[in-house]
CSV table of C-alpha atoms and ligand atoms in Angstrom, one decimal:
chain,number,residue,atom,x,y,z
A,1,UNK,CA,177.9,-47.3,-157.0
A,2,UNK,CA,177.2,-45.8,-160.8
A,3,UNK,CA,179.1,-47.7,-163.4
A,4,UNK,CA,180.2,-45.9,-166.7
A,5,UNK,CA,181.8,-47.7,-169.6
A,6,UNK,CA,184.1,-45.5,-171.7
A,7,UNK,CA,184.7,-46.6,-175.5
A,8,UNK,CA,187.7,-45.0,-176.8
A,9,UNK,CA,187.4,-45.1,-180.7
A,10,UNK,CA,190.1,-42.5,-181.5
A,11,UNK,CA,190.1,-38.9,-182.6
A,12,UNK,CA,192.1,-35.9,-181.9
A,13,UNK,CA,191.5,-36.1,-178.2
A,14,UNK,CA,194.0,-38.9,-177.7
A,15,UNK,CA,196.5,-37.9,-180.5
A,16,UNK,CA,200.0,-36.4,-180.2
A,17,UNK,CA,202.2,-34.8,-182.8
A,18,UNK,CA,204.8,-37.5,-184.2
A,19,UNK,CA,208.0,-35.7,-184.0
A,20,UNK,CA,209.2,-37.1,-187.4
A,21,UNK,CA,206.4,-36.5,-189.6
A,22,UNK,CA,204.7,-33.7,-187.7
A,23,UNK,CA,201.2,-35.2,-188.2
A,24,UNK,CA,198.7,-36.1,-185.4
A,25,UNK,CA,198.8,-39.7,-184.5
A,26,UNK,CA,196.7,-41.7,-181.9
A,27,UNK,CA,198.1,-42.7,-178.4
A,28,UNK,CA,196.6,-45.2,-175.8
A,29,UNK,CA,194.0,-44.3,-173.0
A,30,UNK,CA,196.6,-44.4,-170.3
A,31,UNK,CA,198.2,-41.4,-171.6
A,32,UNK,CA,194.7,-39.8,-171.5
A,33,UNK,CA,194.4,-40.8,-167.8
A,34,UNK,CA,197.9,-39.3,-167.2
A,35,UNK,CA,196.7,-36.1,-168.7
A,36,UNK,CA,193.5,-36.0,-166.6
A,37,UNK,CA,194.3,-36.8,-163.1
A,38,UNK,CA,190.9,-35.6,-162.0
A,39,UNK,CA,189.6,-39.0,-163.3
A,40,UNK,CA,190.8,-40.6,-160.2
A,41,UNK,CA,188.7,-38.1,-158.0
A,42,UNK,CA,185.2,-39.2,-159.6
A,43,UNK,CA,182.7,-40.8,-157.3
A,44,UNK,CA,181.7,-43.5,-159.6
A,45,UNK,CA,183.6,-46.2,-161.3
A,46,UNK,CA,184.5,-46.3,-164.8
A,47,UNK,CA,186.0,-48.9,-167.3
A,48,UNK,CA,187.7,-48.3,-170.6
A,49,UNK,CA,187.3,-50.3,-173.8
A,50,UNK,CA,189.9,-49.2,-176.4
A,51,UNK,CA,189.6,-49.8,-180.1
A,52,UNK,CA,192.5,-51.3,-181.7
A,53,UNK,CA,193.5,-49.7,-183.8
A,54,UNK,CA,192.3,-46.3,-182.7
A,55,UNK,CA,190.8,-44.7,-185.7
A,56,UNK,CA,190.3,-41.1,-187.1
A,57,UNK,CA,186.6,-40.8,-187.5
A,58,UNK,CA,186.9,-40.0,-191.2
A,59,UNK,CA,187.4,-43.9,-191.4
A,60,UNK,CA,184.1,-44.7,-189.5
A,61,UNK,CA,181.9,-47.0,-191.4
A,62,UNK,CA,178.5,-48.8,-191.0
A,63,UNK,CA,180.4,-51.9,-190.0
A,64,UNK,CA,182.1,-50.0,-186.9
A,65,UNK,CA,178.6,-48.6,-186.1
A,66,UNK,CA,177.4,-52.3,-185.9
A,67,UNK,CA,180.5,-53.0,-183.7
A,68,UNK,CA,179.7,-50.1,-181.4
A,69,UNK,CA,176.1,-51.5,-181.0
A,70,UNK,CA,177.2,-54.9,-180.2
A,71,UNK,CA,179.7,-53.6,-177.7
A,72,UNK,CA,177.0,-51.5,-176.0
A,73,UNK,CA,174.5,-54.5,-176.2
A,74,UNK,CA,177.1,-56.8,-174.4
A,75,UNK,CA,177.5,-54.3,-171.6
A,76,UNK,CA,174.1,-52.7,-171.4
A,77,UNK,CA,173.1,-54.4,-168.1
A,78,UNK,CA,176.4,-53.9,-166.4
A,79,UNK,CA,176.8,-50.2,-167.0
A,80,UNK,CA,174.5,-47.4,-166.0
A,81,UNK,CA,175.8,-45.2,-168.9
A,82,UNK,CA,178.3,-44.9,-171.9
A,83,UNK,CA,180.9,-42.3,-173.1
A,84,UNK,CA,182.2,-42.8,-176.5
A,85,UNK,CA,185.5,-40.9,-177.3
A,86,UNK,CA,185.1,-40.2,-181.0
A,87,UNK,CA,186.7,-37.9,-183.6
A,88,UNK,CA,184.5,-34.8,-184.0
A,89,UNK,CA,184.9,-34.9,-188.0
A,90,UNK,CA,182.0,-37.7,-188.2
A,91,UNK,CA,180.7,-37.8,-184.6
A,92,UNK,CA,177.1,-36.5,-185.6
A,93,UNK,CA,176.8,-39.5,-188.0
A,94,UNK,CA,177.9,-42.0,-185.5
A,95,UNK,CA,175.5,-40.6,-182.9
A,96,UNK,CA,172.8,-40.4,-185.6
A,97,UNK,CA,173.4,-44.2,-186.5
A,98,UNK,CA,173.3,-45.3,-182.9
A,99,UNK,CA,170.1,-43.5,-182.1
A,100,UNK,CA,168.2,-45.3,-184.8
A,101,UNK,CA,170.0,-48.6,-184.3
A,102,UNK,CA,169.2,-48.6,-180.4
A,103,UNK,CA,165.4,-48.6,-179.8
A,104,UNK,CA,163.8,-47.9,-176.3
A,105,UNK,CA,167.2,-46.6,-175.0
A,106,UNK,CA,167.1,-46.0,-171.2
A,107,UNK,CA,170.8,-45.1,-170.6
A,108,UNK,CA,172.9,-42.4,-171.7
A,109,UNK,CA,175.2,-42.8,-174.6
A,110,UNK,CA,177.5,-39.7,-174.6
A,111,UNK,CA,179.9,-38.8,-177.5
A,112,UNK,CA,182.7,-36.5,-176.9
A,113,UNK,CA,186.0,-35.6,-178.2
A,114,UNK,CA,188.0,-32.4,-178.7
A,115,UNK,CA,189.5,-30.0,-181.0
A,116,UNK,CA,192.9,-30.1,-179.3
A,117,UNK,CA,194.6,-33.1,-178.0
A,118,UNK,CA,194.5,-33.9,-174.4
A,119,UNK,CA,198.1,-33.2,-173.6
A,120,UNK,CA,197.9,-29.6,-175.0
A,121,UNK,CA,198.2,-26.8,-172.7
A,122,UNK,CA,195.0,-25.0,-173.8
A,123,UNK,CA,193.2,-28.3,-174.6
A,124,UNK,CA,189.3,-28.6,-174.6
A,125,UNK,CA,189.7,-32.3,-174.0
A,126,UNK,CA,189.6,-32.4,-170.1
A,127,UNK,CA,186.5,-30.4,-169.7
A,128,UNK,CA,184.6,-32.3,-172.6
A,129,UNK,CA,185.6,-35.7,-171.2
A,130,UNK,CA,184.9,-34.9,-167.4
A,131,UNK,CA,181.5,-33.3,-168.1
A,132,UNK,CA,180.5,-36.1,-170.5
A,133,UNK,CA,181.2,-38.7,-167.8
A,134,UNK,CA,179.1,-36.5,-165.4
A,135,UNK,CA,176.2,-36.5,-167.8
A,136,UNK,CA,176.5,-40.4,-168.4
A,137,UNK,CA,176.5,-40.8,-164.8
A,138,UNK,CA,173.8,-38.5,-163.9
A,139,UNK,CA,170.7,-40.3,-162.1
A,140,UNK,CA,167.6,-39.1,-160.4
A,141,UNK,CA,165.4,-41.4,-158.5
A,142,UNK,CA,167.3,-44.4,-159.7
A,143,UNK,CA,166.8,-43.4,-163.6
A,144,UNK,CA,169.2,-41.8,-166.0
A,145,UNK,CA,168.6,-38.1,-166.4
A,146,UNK,CA,169.5,-38.3,-170.3
A,147,UNK,CA,168.4,-41.6,-171.7
A,148,UNK,CA,169.4,-40.4,-175.2
A,149,UNK,CA,172.2,-40.7,-177.6
A,150,UNK,CA,173.9,-37.2,-177.3
A,151,UNK,CA,177.0,-35.3,-178.1
A,152,UNK,CA,178.6,-33.1,-175.3
A,153,UNK,CA,181.1,-30.5,-176.6
A,154,UNK,CA,182.1,-27.1,-175.4
A,155,UNK,CA,179.7,-26.8,-172.4
A,156,UNK,CA,176.5,-27.9,-174.5
A,157,UNK,CA,174.7,-31.1,-174.8
A,158,UNK,CA,173.0,-31.8,-178.1
A,159,UNK,CA,170.8,-34.5,-179.1
A,160,UNK,CA,173.0,-36.7,-181.4
A,161,UNK,CA,170.6,-36.9,-184.2
A,162,UNK,CA,169.9,-33.1,-184.5
A,163,UNK,CA,173.6,-32.2,-184.4
A,164,UNK,CA,176.1,-31.4,-187.1
A,165,UNK,CA,179.7,-30.2,-187.0
A,166,UNK,CA,179.7,-26.7,-188.0
A,167,UNK,CA,183.1,-25.4,-187.1
A,168,UNK,CA,186.6,-27.0,-187.8
A,169,UNK,CA,188.3,-24.1,-185.9
A,170,UNK,CA,186.4,-23.2,-182.7
A,171,UNK,CA,186.0,-25.2,-179.6
A,172,UNK,CA,182.4,-24.7,-180.3
A,173,UNK,CA,182.3,-27.3,-183.0
A,174,UNK,CA,178.6,-28.4,-182.9
A,175,UNK,CA,175.3,-26.9,-183.3
A,176,UNK,CA,171.6,-28.3,-183.5
A,177,UNK,CA,169.6,-25.3,-184.5
A,178,UNK,CA,166.5,-27.2,-185.0
A,179,UNK,CA,166.5,-28.6,-181.5
A,180,UNK,CA,167.2,-27.0,-178.2
A,181,UNK,CA,170.3,-27.7,-176.2
A,182,UNK,CA,169.7,-30.4,-173.8
A,183,UNK,CA,172.0,-29.5,-171.0
A,184,UNK,CA,174.5,-26.4,-170.4
A,185,UNK,CA,177.4,-26.8,-168.2
A,186,UNK,CA,178.4,-23.8,-166.3
A,187,UNK,CA,178.7,-23.4,-162.5
A,188,UNK,CA,175.9,-25.9,-162.4
A,189,UNK,CA,175.0,-28.6,-164.9
A,190,UNK,CA,171.6,-27.4,-166.1
A,191,UNK,CA,169.5,-30.1,-167.7
A,192,UNK,CA,166.8,-29.0,-170.0
A,193,UNK,CA,164.3,-31.6,-168.7
A,194,UNK,CA,161.5,-30.5,-170.9
A,195,UNK,CA,163.4,-31.3,-174.2
A,196,UNK,CA,165.0,-34.6,-173.0
A,197,UNK,CA,163.4,-37.6,-174.5
A,198,UNK,CA,161.7,-40.0,-172.1
A,199,UNK,CA,162.9,-43.8,-172.4
A,200,UNK,CA,160.7,-45.9,-174.8
A,201,UNK,CA,158.1,-48.1,-173.1
A,202,UNK,CA,159.2,-51.5,-174.2
A,203,UNK,CA,162.6,-53.3,-173.7
A,204,UNK,CA,165.6,-52.1,-175.3
A,205,UNK,CA,166.3,-53.5,-178.8
A,206,UNK,CA,169.5,-53.5,-180.6
A,207,UNK,CA,169.4,-53.4,-184.5
A,208,UNK,CA,172.4,-54.4,-186.5
A,209,UNK,CA,171.3,-54.3,-190.1
A,210,UNK,CA,172.4,-51.4,-192.1
A,211,UNK,CA,172.2,-50.6,-196.0
A,212,UNK,CA,174.3,-47.9,-197.3
A,213,UNK,CA,173.0,-48.1,-200.9
A,214,UNK,CA,172.5,-44.2,-200.7
A,215,UNK,CA,173.2,-41.6,-203.4
A,216,UNK,CA,173.2,-37.8,-203.0
A,217,UNK,CA,171.9,-35.1,-205.2
A,218,UNK,CA,172.8,-31.6,-204.1
A,219,UNK,CA,171.1,-29.1,-206.4
A,220,UNK,CA,172.5,-25.9,-207.6
A,221,UNK,CA,171.2,-23.2,-210.1
A,222,UNK,CA,172.3,-24.2,-213.5
A,223,UNK,CA,172.8,-28.1,-212.6
A,224,UNK,CA,172.8,-29.8,-216.1
A,225,UNK,CA,170.5,-32.9,-217.0
A,226,UNK,CA,173.6,-35.0,-217.4
A,227,UNK,CA,174.6,-34.4,-213.8
A,228,UNK,CA,171.4,-34.9,-212.5
A,229,UNK,CA,170.8,-38.0,-214.5
A,230,UNK,CA,174.2,-39.4,-213.2
A,231,UNK,CA,173.2,-38.9,-209.6
A,232,UNK,CA,169.6,-40.5,-210.1
A,233,UNK,CA,171.1,-43.4,-212.1
A,234,UNK,CA,173.6,-44.3,-209.4
A,235,UNK,CA,173.4,-48.0,-208.1
A,236,UNK,CA,171.5,-47.1,-204.9
A,237,UNK,CA,168.2,-47.7,-203.3
A,238,UNK,CA,167.4,-44.2,-202.2
A,239,UNK,CA,168.7,-40.6,-203.0
A,240,UNK,CA,168.9,-37.7,-200.6
A,241,UNK,CA,168.1,-34.6,-202.6
A,242,UNK,CA,169.3,-31.5,-201.1
A,243,UNK,CA,167.0,-28.7,-202.2
A,244,UNK,CA,166.6,-25.1,-201.7
A,245,UNK,CA,164.8,-23.2,-198.8
A,246,UNK,CA,161.7,-25.2,-197.7
A,247,UNK,CA,162.4,-28.0,-200.2
A,248,UNK,CA,162.1,-26.2,-203.4
A,249,UNK,CA,163.6,-27.3,-206.8
A,250,UNK,CA,163.6,-26.2,-210.4
A,251,UNK,CA,160.3,-26.8,-212.1
A,252,UNK,CA,161.7,-27.4,-215.6
A,253,UNK,CA,160.2,-30.2,-217.3
A,254,UNK,CA,163.3,-32.2,-218.0
A,255,UNK,CA,164.2,-32.1,-214.2
A,256,UNK,CA,160.8,-33.3,-213.1
A,257,UNK,CA,160.8,-35.8,-215.7
A,258,UNK,CA,164.2,-37.5,-214.4
A,259,UNK,CA,162.8,-37.3,-210.9
A,260,UNK,CA,159.6,-39.2,-211.9
A,261,UNK,CA,161.6,-41.8,-214.0
A,262,UNK,CA,163.9,-42.5,-210.8
A,263,UNK,CA,160.8,-42.9,-208.6
A,264,UNK,CA,159.2,-45.3,-211.2
A,265,UNK,CA,162.5,-47.1,-211.2
A,266,UNK,CA,161.9,-47.9,-207.6
A,267,UNK,CA,164.1,-45.3,-205.9
A,268,UNK,CA,163.1,-43.2,-202.9
A,269,UNK,CA,164.0,-39.6,-203.2
A,270,UNK,CA,164.3,-38.0,-199.7
A,271,UNK,CA,164.0,-34.0,-199.7
A,272,UNK,CA,166.1,-32.4,-197.2
A,273,UNK,CA,167.0,-28.6,-197.3
A,274,UNK,CA,170.3,-26.9,-197.9
A,275,UNK,CA,169.4,-24.6,-194.9
A,276,UNK,CA,170.6,-25.6,-191.7
A,277,UNK,CA,167.6,-24.1,-189.8
A,278,UNK,CA,164.0,-24.6,-190.7
A,279,UNK,CA,162.0,-27.4,-192.5
A,280,UNK,CA,161.1,-28.8,-195.6
A,281,UNK,CA,157.5,-27.9,-196.3
A,282,UNK,CA,156.3,-29.9,-199.5
A,283,UNK,CA,153.5,-27.9,-201.2
A,284,UNK,CA,154.2,-24.5,-199.6
A,285,UNK,CA,155.3,-23.3,-203.2
A,286,UNK,CA,154.5,-24.2,-206.7
A,287,UNK,CA,158.2,-25.3,-206.8
A,288,UNK,CA,157.7,-28.3,-204.4
A,289,UNK,CA,154.0,-29.2,-204.9
A,290,UNK,CA,154.8,-31.2,-207.8
A,291,UNK,CA,157.5,-33.0,-206.0
A,292,UNK,CA,154.9,-34.0,-203.4
A,293,UNK,CA,152.6,-35.2,-206.0
A,294,UNK,CA,155.2,-37.5,-207.6
A,295,UNK,CA,156.0,-39.1,-204.3
A,296,UNK,CA,159.1,-37.5,-203.3
A,297,UNK,CA,159.3,-37.9,-199.5
A,298,UNK,CA,159.8,-35.0,-196.9
A,299,UNK,CA,162.7,-35.0,-194.7
A,300,UNK,CA,161.1,-32.1,-192.7
A,301,UNK,CA,164.2,-30.5,-190.6
A,302,UNK,CA,166.4,-33.6,-190.4
A,303,UNK,CA,170.1,-32.9,-190.7
A,304,UNK,CA,172.0,-34.5,-193.7
A,305,UNK,CA,173.8,-36.8,-190.9
A,306,UNK,CA,170.4,-38.1,-189.7
A,307,UNK,CA,168.9,-38.5,-193.2
A,308,UNK,CA,171.8,-40.8,-194.1
A,309,UNK,CA,171.7,-42.9,-191.1
A,310,UNK,CA,167.9,-43.1,-191.0
A,311,UNK,CA,168.0,-44.5,-194.6
A,312,UNK,CA,170.8,-46.9,-193.7
A,313,UNK,CA,168.7,-48.1,-190.8
A,314,UNK,CA,165.3,-48.5,-192.6
A,315,UNK,CA,166.9,-49.9,-195.8
A,316,UNK,CA,168.6,-52.5,-193.8
A,317,UNK,CA,165.5,-53.5,-191.9
A,318,UNK,CA,162.6,-53.0,-194.2
A,319,UNK,CA,162.0,-53.9,-198.0
A,320,UNK,CA,158.6,-52.4,-198.7
A,321,UNK,CA,159.2,-49.2,-200.1
A,322,UNK,CA,155.9,-47.6,-199.1
A,323,UNK,CA,156.7,-48.6,-195.3
A,324,UNK,CA,160.1,-47.1,-195.6
A,325,UNK,CA,158.7,-43.9,-197.1
A,326,UNK,CA,156.3,-43.7,-194.3
A,327,UNK,CA,158.8,-44.4,-191.6
A,328,UNK,CA,161.2,-41.8,-193.0
A,329,UNK,CA,158.3,-39.1,-192.4
A,330,UNK,CA,157.6,-40.4,-189.0
A,331,UNK,CA,159.7,-39.1,-186.0
A,332,UNK,CA,161.4,-42.2,-184.7
A,333,UNK,CA,164.0,-41.0,-182.2
A,334,UNK,CA,163.5,-37.3,-182.0
A,335,UNK,CA,165.3,-36.6,-185.2
A,336,UNK,CA,162.6,-34.4,-186.8
A,337,UNK,CA,160.1,-31.7,-185.9
A,338,UNK,CA,156.6,-32.6,-187.2
A,339,UNK,CA,154.0,-29.7,-187.3
B,1,LIG,N1,190.3,-35.7,-187.7
B,1,LIG,C1,189.6,-36.0,-186.2
B,1,LIG,C2,188.8,-37.0,-186.3
B,1,LIG,O1,187.5,-36.7,-186.5
B,1,LIG,C3,189.2,-34.5,-185.7
B,1,LIG,C4,188.8,-34.7,-184.5
B,1,LIG,O2,188.9,-35.7,-183.6
B,1,LIG,O3,188.1,-33.7,-184.0
B,1,LIG,O4,189.0,-38.0,-185.8
């Protein structure tokens, strides 16, 4: 018999409108089961671990990522798959963090949630929950069909560290334009076998050190030296620089000088694009050649969510800056496409 552990962290899926204040507040998992009677008809076992208190995903933190990893580690041998019920707002950050923190994963970890509470008449929660469970339980010749950290939402399965929340209004809340969808649920559950990662060769490893000393510099035409200086001087070890197009920035001397100073000061500068599709290609234009020469690191086509959590993971586990820079440009968990 297949066993799945459901980890209920909170989010809209399990919220009800408080009659007094009119705001959405969480309720316990039993009320989810009451609203999804189909759960009693599944042909595999599931157990539920509920967070206490339940949290809106805007309050997720590296500390909670560590608790999630510890919980999965404790239950890894006992269960064939995991479903994490999570608010959609920061679901892609959590999925990305888990992907880096668990090495050589051989079992599915499927995050899901919903845009409407489970007790709503037009809710998307039931389908999301039931199909996420099906995916977590799916096995072929004794092996998990999807040994990856994924997000299942609105009939599509995404690689977690390639996804981002792109719509706060529609049921179709997530996208992963730089990575094909890993499964689609229609009349049949169609897995895209060619793009699903194979489990790593070695034994599973759980990493629990994270360092979130990360700054962000989002560029815009006309950004002033004062604003750039403030961002680069922040008390952090690495800065994610969100650039234009394929990784381009202003070539004004003051700007390039400030970047060079930050690098000389020991800061890592990771270049990701403000474009949601496509990749950073340092050296394609004059406006990025100098960045490459001064040692700015390419994030290729990583999402912001993957860039933040990959940095947390690398800064927490390595001290050598060269090593971190080299690993940032290495595809560790399917988070980037390298030419
Ligand atoms: N604010 C909620 C959360 O992220 C939204 C959701 O669940 O979709 O926890």
